Tab-separated table of N, CA, C and O in Angstrom:
chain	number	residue	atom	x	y	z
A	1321	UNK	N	30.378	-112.285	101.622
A	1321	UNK	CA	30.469	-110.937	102.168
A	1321	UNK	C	31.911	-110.464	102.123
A	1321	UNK	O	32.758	-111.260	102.527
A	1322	UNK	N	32.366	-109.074	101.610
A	1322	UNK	CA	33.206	-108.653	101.975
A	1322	UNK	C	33.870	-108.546	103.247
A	1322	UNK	O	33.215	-108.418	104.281
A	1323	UNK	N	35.606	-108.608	103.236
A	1323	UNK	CA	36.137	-108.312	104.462
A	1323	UNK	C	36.896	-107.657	103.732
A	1323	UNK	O	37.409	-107.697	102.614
A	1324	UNK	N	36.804	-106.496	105.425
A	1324	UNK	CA	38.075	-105.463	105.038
A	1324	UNK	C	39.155	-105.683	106.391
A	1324	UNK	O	38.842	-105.949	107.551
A	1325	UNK	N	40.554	-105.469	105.797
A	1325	UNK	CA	41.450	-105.772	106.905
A	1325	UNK	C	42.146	-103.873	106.813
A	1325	UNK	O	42.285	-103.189	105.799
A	1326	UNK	N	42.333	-103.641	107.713
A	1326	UNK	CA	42.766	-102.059	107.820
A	1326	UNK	C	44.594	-102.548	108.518
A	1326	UNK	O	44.944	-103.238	109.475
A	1327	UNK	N	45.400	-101.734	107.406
A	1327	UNK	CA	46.838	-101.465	108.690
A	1327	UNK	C	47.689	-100.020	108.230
A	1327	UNK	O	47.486	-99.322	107.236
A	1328	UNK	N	48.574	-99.865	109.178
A	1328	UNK	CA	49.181	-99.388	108.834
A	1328	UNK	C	49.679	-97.752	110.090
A	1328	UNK	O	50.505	-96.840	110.126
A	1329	UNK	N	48.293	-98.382	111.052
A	1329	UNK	CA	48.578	-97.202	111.619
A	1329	UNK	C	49.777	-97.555	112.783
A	1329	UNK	O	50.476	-98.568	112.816
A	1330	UNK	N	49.796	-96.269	113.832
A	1330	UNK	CA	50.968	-96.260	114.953
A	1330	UNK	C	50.879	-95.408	115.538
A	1330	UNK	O	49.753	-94.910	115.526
A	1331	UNK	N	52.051	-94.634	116.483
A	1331	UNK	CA	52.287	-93.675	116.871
A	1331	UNK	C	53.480	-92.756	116.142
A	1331	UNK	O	54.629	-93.161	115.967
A	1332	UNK	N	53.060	-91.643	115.813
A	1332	UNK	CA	53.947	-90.488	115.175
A	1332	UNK	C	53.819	-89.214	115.380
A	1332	UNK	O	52.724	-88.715	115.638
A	1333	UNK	N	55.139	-88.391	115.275
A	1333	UNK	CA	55.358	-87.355	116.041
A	1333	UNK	C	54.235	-85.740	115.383
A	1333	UNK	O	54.511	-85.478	114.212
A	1334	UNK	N	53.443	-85.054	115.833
A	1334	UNK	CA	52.679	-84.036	115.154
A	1334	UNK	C	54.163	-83.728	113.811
A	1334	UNK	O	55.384	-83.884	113.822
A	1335	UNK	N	53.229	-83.278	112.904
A	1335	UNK	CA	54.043	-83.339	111.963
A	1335	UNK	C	54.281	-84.275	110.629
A	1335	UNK	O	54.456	-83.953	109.454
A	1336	UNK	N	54.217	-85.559	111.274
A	1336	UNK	CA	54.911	-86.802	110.611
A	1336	UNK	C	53.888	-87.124	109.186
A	1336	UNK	O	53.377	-86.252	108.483
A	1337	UNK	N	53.759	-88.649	108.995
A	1337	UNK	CA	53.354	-88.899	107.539
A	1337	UNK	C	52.808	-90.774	107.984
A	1337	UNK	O	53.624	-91.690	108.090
A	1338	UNK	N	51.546	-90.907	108.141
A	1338	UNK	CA	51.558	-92.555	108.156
A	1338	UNK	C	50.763	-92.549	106.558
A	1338	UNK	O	50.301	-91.568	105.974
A	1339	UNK	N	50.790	-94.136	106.053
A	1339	UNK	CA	49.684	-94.489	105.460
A	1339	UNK	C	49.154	-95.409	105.728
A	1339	UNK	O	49.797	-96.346	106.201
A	1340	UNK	N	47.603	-95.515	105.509
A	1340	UNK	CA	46.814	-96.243	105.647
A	1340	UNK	C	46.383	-97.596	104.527
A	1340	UNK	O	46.043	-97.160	103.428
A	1341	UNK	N	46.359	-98.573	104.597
A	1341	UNK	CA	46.073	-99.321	103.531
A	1341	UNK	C	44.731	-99.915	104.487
A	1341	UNK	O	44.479	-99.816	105.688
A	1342	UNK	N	43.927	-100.656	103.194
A	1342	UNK	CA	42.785	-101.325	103.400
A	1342	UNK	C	42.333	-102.486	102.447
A	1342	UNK	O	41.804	-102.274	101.356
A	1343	UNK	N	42.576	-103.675	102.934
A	1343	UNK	CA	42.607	-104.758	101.839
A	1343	UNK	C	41.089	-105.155	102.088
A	1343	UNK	O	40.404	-105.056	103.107
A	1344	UNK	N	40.694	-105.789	100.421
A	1344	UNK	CA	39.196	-105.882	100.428
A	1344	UNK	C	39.300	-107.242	99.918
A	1344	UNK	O	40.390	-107.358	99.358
A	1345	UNK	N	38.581	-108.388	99.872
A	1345	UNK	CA	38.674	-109.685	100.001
A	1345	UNK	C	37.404	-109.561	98.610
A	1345	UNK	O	36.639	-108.687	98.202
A	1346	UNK	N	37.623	-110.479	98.368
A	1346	UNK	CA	36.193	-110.590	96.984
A	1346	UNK	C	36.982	-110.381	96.176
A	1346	UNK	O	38.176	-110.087	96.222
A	1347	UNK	N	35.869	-110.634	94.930
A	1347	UNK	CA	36.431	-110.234	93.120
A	1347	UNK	C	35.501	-108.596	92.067
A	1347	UNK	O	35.379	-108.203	90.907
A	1348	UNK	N	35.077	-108.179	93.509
A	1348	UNK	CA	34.248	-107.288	92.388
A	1348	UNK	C	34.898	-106.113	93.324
A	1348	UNK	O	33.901	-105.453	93.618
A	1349	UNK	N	35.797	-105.613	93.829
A	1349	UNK	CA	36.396	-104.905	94.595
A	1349	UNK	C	36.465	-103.214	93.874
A	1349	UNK	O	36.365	-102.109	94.406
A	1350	UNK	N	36.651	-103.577	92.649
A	1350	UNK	CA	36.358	-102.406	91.949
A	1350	UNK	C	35.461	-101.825	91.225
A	1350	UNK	O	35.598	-100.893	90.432
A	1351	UNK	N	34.308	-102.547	91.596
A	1351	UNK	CA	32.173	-102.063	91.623
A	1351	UNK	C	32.266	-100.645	92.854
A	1351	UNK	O	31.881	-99.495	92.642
A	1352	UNK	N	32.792	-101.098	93.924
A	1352	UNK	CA	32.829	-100.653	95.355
A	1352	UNK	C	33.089	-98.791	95.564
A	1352	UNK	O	34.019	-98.443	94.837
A	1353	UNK	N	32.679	-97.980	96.110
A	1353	UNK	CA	33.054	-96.782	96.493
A	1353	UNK	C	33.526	-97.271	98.198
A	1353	UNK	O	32.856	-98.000	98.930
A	1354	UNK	N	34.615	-96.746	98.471
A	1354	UNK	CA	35.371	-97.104	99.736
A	1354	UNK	C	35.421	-95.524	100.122
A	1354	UNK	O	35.391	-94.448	99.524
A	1355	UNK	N	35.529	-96.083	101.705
A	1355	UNK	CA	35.502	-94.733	102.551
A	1355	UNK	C	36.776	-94.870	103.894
A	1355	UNK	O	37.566	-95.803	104.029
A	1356	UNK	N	36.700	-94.101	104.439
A	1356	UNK	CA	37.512	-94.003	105.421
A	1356	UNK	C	36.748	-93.054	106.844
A	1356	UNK	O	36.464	-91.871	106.655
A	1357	UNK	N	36.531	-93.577	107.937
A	1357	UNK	CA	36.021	-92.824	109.137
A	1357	UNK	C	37.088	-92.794	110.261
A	1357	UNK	O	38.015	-93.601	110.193
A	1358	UNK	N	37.020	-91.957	111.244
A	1358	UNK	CA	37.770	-92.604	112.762
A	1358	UNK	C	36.357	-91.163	113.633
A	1358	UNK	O	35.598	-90.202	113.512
A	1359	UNK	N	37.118	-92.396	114.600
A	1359	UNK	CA	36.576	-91.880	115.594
A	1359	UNK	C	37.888	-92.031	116.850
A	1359	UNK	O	38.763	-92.882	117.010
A	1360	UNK	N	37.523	-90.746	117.619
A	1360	UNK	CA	38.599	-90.367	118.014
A	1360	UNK	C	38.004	-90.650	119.974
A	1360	UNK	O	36.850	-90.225	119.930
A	1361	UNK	N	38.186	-90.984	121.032
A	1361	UNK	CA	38.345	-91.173	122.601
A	1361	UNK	C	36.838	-90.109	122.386
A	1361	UNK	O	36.643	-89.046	121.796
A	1362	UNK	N	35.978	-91.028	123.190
A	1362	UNK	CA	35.060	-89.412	123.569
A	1362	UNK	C	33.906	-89.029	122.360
A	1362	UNK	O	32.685	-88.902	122.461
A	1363	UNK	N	34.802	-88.899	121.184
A	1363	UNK	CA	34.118	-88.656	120.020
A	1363	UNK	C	33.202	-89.063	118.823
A	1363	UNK	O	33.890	-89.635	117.977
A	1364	UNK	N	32.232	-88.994	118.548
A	1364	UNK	CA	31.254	-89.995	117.302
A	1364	UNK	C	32.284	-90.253	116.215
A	1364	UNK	O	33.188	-89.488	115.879
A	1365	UNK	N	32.011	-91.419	115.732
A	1365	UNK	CA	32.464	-91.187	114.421
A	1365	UNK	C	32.721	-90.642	113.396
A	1365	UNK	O	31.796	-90.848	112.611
A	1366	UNK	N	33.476	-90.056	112.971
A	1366	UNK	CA	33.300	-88.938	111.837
A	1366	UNK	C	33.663	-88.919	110.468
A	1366	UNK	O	34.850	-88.632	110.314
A	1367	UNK	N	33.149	-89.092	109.616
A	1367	UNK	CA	33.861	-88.656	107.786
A	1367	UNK	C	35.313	-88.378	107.580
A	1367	UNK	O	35.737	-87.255	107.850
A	1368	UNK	N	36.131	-89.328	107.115
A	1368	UNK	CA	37.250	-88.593	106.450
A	1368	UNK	C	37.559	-88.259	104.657
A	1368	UNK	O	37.912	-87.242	104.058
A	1369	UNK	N	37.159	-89.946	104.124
A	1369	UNK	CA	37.237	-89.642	102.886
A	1369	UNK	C	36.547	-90.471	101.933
A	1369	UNK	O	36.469	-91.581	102.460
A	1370	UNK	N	36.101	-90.491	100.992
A	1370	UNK	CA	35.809	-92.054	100.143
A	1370	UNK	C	36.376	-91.542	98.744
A	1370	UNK	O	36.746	-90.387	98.536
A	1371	UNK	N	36.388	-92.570	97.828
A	1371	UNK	CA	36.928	-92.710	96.363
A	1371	UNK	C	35.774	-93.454	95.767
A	1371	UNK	O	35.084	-94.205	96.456
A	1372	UNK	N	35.582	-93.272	94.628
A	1372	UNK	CA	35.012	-94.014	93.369
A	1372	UNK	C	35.437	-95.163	93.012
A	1372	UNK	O	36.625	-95.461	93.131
A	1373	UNK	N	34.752	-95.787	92.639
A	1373	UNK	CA	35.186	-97.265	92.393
A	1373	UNK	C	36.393	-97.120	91.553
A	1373	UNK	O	37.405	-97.757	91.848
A	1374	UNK	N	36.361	-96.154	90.298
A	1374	UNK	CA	37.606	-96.012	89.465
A	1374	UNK	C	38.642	-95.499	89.796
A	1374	UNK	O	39.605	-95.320	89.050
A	1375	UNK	N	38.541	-95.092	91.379
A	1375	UNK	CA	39.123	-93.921	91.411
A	1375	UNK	C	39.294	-92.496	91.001
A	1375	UNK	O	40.127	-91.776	91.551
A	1376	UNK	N	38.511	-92.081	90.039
A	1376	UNK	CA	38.824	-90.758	89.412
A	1376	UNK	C	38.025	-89.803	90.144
A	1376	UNK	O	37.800	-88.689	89.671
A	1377	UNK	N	37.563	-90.183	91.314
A	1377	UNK	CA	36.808	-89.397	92.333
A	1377	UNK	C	36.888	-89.445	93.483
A	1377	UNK	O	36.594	-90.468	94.102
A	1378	UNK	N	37.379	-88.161	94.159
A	1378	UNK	CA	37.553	-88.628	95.482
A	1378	UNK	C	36.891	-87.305	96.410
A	1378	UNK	O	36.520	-86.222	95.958
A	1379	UNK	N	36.873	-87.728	97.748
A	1379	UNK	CA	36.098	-86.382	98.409
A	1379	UNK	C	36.121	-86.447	99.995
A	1379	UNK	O	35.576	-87.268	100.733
A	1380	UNK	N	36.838	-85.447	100.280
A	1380	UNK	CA	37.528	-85.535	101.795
A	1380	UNK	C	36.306	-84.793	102.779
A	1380	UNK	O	35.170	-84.485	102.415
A	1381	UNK	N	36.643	-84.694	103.521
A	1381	UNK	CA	36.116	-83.696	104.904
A	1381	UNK	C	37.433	-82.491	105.089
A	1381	UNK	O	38.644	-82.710	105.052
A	1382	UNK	N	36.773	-81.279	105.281
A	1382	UNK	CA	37.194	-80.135	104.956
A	1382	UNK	C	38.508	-79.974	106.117
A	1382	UNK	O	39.313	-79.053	105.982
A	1383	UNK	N	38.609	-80.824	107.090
A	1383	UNK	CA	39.520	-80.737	108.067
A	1383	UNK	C	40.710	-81.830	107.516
A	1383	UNK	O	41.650	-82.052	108.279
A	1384	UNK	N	40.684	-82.267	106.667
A	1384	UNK	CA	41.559	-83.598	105.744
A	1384	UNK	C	41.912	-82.575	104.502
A	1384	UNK	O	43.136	-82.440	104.538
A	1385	UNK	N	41.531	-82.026	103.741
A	1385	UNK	CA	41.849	-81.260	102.374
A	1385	UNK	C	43.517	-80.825	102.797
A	1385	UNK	O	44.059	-80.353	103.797
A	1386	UNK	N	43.944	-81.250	101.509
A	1386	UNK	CA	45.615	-80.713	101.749
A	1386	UNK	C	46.585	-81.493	102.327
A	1386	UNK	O	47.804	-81.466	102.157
A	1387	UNK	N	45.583	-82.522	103.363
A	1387	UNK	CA	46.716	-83.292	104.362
A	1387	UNK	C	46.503	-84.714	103.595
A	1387	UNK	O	47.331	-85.414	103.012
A	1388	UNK	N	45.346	-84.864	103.763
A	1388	UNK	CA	45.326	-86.582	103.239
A	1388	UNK	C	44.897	-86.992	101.903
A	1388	UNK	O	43.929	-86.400	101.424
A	1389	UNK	N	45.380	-87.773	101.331
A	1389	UNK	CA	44.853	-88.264	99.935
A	1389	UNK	C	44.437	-89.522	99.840
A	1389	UNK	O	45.235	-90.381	100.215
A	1390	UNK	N	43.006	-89.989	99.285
A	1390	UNK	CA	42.868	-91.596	99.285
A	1390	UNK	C	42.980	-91.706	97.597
A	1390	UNK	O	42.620	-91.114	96.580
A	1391	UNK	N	43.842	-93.054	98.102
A	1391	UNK	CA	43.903	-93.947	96.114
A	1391	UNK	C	43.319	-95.064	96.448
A	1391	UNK	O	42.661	-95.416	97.427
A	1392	UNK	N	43.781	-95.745	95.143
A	1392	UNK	CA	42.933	-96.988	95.223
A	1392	UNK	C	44.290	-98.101	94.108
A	1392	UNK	O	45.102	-97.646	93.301
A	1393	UNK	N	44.102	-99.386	94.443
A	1393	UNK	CA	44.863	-100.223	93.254
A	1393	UNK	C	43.880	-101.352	93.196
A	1393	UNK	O	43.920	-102.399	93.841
A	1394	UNK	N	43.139	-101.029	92.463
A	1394	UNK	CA	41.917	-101.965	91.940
A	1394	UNK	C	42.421	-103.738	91.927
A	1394	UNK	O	41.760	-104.735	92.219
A	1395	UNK	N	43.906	-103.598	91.445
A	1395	UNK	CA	44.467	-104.871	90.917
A	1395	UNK	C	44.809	-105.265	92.010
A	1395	UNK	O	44.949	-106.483	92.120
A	1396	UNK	N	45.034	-104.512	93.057
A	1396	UNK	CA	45.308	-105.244	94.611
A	1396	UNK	C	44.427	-105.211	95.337
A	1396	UNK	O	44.707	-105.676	96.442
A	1397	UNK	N	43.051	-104.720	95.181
A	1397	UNK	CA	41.691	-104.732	96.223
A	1397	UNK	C	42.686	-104.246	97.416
A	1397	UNK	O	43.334	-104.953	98.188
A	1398	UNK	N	42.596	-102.541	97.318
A	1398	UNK	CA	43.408	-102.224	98.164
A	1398	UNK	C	43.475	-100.832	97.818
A	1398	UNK	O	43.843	-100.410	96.721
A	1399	UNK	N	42.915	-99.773	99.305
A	1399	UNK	CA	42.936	-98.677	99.275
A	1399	UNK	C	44.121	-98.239	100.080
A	1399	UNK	O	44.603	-98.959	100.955
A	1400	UNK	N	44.674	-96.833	99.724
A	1400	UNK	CA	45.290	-96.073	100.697
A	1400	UNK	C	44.926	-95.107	101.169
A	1400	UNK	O	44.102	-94.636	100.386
A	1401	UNK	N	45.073	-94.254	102.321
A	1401	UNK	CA	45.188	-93.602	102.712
A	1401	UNK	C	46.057	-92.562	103.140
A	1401	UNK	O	46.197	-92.391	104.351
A	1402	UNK	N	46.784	-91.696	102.163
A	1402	UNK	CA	48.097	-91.029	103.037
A	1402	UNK	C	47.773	-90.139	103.652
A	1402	UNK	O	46.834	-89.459	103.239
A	1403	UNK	N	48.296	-89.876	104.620
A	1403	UNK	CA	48.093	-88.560	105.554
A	1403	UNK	C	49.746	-88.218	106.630
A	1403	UNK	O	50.475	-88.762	107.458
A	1404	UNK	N	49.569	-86.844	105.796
A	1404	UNK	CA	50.624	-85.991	105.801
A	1404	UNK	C	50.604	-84.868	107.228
A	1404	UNK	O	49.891	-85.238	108.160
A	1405	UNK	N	51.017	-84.142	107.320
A	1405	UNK	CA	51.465	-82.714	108.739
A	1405	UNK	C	49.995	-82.848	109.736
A	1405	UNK	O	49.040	-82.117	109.996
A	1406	UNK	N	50.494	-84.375	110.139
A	1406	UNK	CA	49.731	-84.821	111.306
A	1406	UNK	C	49.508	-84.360	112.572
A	1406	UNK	O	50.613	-84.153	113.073
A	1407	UNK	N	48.723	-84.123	113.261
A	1407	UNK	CA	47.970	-83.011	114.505
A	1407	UNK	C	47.839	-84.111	115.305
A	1407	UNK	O	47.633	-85.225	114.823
A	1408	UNK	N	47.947	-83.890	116.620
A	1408	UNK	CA	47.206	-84.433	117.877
A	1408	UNK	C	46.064	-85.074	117.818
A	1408	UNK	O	45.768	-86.220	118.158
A	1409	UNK	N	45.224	-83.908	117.181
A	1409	UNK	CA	43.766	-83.800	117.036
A	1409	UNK	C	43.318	-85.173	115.905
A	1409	UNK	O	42.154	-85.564	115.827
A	1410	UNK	N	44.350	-85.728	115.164
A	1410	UNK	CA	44.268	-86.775	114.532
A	1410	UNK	C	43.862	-88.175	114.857
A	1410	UNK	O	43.176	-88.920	114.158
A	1411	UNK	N	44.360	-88.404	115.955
A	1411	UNK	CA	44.634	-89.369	117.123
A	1411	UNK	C	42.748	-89.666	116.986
A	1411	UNK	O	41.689	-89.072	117.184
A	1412	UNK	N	43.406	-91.352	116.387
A	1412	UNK	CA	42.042	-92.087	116.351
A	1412	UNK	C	42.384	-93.436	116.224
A	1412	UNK	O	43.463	-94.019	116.120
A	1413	UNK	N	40.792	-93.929	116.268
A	1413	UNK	CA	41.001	-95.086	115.429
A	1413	UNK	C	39.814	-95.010	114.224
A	1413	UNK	O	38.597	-94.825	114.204
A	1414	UNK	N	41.319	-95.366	112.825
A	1414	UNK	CA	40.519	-95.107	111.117
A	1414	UNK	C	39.951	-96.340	110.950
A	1414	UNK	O	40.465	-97.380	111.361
A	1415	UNK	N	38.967	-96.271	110.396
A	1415	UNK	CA	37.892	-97.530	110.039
A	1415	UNK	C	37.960	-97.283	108.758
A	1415	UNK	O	38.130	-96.129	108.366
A	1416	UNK	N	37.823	-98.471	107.784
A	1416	UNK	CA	37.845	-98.494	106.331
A	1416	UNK	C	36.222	-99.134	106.053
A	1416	UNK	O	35.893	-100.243	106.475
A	1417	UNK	N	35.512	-98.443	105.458
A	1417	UNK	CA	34.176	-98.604	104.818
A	1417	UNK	C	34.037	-99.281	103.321
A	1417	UNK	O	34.813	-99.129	102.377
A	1418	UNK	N	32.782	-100.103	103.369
A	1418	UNK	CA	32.775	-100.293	101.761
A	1418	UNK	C	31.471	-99.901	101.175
A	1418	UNK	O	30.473	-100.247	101.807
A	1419	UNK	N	31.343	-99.374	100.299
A	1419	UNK	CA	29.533	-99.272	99.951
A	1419	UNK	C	29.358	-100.173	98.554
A	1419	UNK	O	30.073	-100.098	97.555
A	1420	UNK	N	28.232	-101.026	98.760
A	1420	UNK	CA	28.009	-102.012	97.906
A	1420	UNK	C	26.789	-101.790	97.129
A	1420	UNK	O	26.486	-102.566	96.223
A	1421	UNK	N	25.799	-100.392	97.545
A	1421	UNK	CA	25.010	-100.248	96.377
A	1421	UNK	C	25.716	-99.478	95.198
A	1421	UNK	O	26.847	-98.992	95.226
A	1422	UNK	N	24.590	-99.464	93.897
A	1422	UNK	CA	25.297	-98.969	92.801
A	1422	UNK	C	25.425	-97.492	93.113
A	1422	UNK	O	24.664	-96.767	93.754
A	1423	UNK	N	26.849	-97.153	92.358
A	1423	UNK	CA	27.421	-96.250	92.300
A	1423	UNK	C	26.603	-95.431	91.157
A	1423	UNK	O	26.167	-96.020	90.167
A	1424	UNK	N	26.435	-94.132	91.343
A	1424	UNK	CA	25.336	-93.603	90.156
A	1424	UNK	C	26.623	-92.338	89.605
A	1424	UNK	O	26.129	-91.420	88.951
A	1425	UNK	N	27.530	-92.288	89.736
A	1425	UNK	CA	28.746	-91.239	89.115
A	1425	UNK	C	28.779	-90.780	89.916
A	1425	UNK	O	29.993	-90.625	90.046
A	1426	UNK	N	27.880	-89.895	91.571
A	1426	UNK	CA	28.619	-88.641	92.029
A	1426	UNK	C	28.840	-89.442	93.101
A	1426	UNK	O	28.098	-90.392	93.350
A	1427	UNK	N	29.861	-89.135	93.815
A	1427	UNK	CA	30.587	-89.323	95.048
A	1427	UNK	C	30.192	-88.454	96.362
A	1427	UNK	O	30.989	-87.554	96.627
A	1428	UNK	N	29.240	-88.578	97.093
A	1428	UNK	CA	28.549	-87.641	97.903
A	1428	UNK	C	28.294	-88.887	99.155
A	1428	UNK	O	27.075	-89.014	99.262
A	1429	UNK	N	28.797	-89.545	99.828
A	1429	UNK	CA	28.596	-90.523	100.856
A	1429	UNK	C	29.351	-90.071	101.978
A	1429	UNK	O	30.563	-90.277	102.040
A	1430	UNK	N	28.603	-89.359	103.036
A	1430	UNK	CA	29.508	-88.695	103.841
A	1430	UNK	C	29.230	-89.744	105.295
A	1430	UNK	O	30.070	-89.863	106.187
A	1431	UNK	N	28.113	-90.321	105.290
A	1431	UNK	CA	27.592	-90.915	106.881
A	1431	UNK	C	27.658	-92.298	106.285
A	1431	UNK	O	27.722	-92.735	105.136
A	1432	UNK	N	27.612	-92.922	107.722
A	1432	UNK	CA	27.904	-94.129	108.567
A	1432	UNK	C	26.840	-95.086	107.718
A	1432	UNK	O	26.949	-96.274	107.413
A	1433	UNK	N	25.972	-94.315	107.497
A	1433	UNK	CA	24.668	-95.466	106.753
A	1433	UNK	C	24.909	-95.256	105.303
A	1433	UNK	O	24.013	-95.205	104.461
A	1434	UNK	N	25.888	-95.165	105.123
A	1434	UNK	CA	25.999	-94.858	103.071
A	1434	UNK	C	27.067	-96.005	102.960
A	1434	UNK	O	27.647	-96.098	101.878
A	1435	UNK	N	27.319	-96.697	103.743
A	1435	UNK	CA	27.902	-98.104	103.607
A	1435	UNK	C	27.631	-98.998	104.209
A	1435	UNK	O	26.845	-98.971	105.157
A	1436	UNK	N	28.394	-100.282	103.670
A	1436	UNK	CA	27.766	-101.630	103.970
A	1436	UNK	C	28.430	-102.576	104.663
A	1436	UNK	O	27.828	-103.570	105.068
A	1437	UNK	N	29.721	-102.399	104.886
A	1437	UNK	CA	31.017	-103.282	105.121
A	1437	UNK	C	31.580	-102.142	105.904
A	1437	UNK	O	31.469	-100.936	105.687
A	1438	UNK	N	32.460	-103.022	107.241
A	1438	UNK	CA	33.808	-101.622	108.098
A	1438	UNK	C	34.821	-102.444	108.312
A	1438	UNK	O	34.396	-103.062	109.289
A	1439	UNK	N	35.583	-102.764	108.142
A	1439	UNK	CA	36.901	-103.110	108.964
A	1439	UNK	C	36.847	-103.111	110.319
A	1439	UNK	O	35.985	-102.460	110.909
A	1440	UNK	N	37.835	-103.899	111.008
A	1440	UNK	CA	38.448	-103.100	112.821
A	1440	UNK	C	38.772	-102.319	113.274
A	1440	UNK	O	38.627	-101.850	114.403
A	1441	UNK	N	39.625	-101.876	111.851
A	1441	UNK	CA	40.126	-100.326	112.662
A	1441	UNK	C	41.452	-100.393	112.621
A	1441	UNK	O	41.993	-101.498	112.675
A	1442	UNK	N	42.294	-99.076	112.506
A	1442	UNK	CA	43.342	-99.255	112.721
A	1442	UNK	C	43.741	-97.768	113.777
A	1442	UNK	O	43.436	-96.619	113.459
A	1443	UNK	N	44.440	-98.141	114.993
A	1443	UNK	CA	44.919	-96.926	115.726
A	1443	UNK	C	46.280	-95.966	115.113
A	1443	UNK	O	47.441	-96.275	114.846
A	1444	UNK	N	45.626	-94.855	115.052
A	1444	UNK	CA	46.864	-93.733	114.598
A	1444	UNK	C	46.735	-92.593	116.114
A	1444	UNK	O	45.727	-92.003	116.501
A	1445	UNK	N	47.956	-92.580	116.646
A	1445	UNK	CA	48.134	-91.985	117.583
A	1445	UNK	C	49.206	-91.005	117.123
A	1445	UNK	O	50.145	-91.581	116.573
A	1446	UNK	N	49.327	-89.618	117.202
A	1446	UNK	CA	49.182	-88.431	116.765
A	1446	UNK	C	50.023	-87.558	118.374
A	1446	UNK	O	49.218	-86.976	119.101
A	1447	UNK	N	51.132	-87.533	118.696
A	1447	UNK	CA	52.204	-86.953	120.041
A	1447	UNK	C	52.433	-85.829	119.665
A	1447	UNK	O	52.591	-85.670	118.455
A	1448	UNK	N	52.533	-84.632	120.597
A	1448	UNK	CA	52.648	-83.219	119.917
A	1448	UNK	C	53.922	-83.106	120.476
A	1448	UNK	O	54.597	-82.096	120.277
């Protein structure tokens, strides 16, 4: 079974810039469409982003467009996450997802049940 280890988060000032990495354990790491969720105090879990196994596809949640970008380095089983002119409203903890059925070309996995694997989590705390 896959493991995912999530780091990278902290506390930073509204404004600021963290990234997120997500290391994936196994050898077929780049079969995989990876995602990214948080859930924030109070709040369900929610969609932020996933990528294509190749990367050449990626697809945010409309409150992420502009701010965050996910890549991927296949050769390091290892996603990022950057996220840029960080809000309050940010303030979570990001979970890194893996989905292990086949990938059919479109990238459309927005919920909690369109993957198979989560990480712990990593806390990004977000000070205005």
């Amino acid at each position: 079974q896959v493991q995912l280890v999530e780091s990278g988060g902290g506390l930073v000032q509204a404004g600021g810039s963290l990234r997120l990495s997500c290391a994936a354990s196994g050898r077929t790491f780049s079969r995989y469409v990876m995602g990214w969720f948080r859930q924030a105090p109070g709040k369900e879990r929610e969609f932020v982003a996933a990528i294509s196994p190749s990367g050449g596809s990626t697809l945010y949640a409309d409150s992420m467009k502009g701010r965050f970008t996910l890549s991927r380095d296949n050769a390091k089983n290892t996603v990022y996450l950057q996220m840029i002119s960080l809000k309050p409203e940010d303030t979570a903890v990001y979970y890194c997802a893996l989905r292990t059925r086949t990938y059919y070309g479109v990238i459309h996995y927005y919920n909690q049940a369109d993957y198979d694997s989560w990480g712990q989590g990593t806390q990004v705390t977000v000070s205005s």
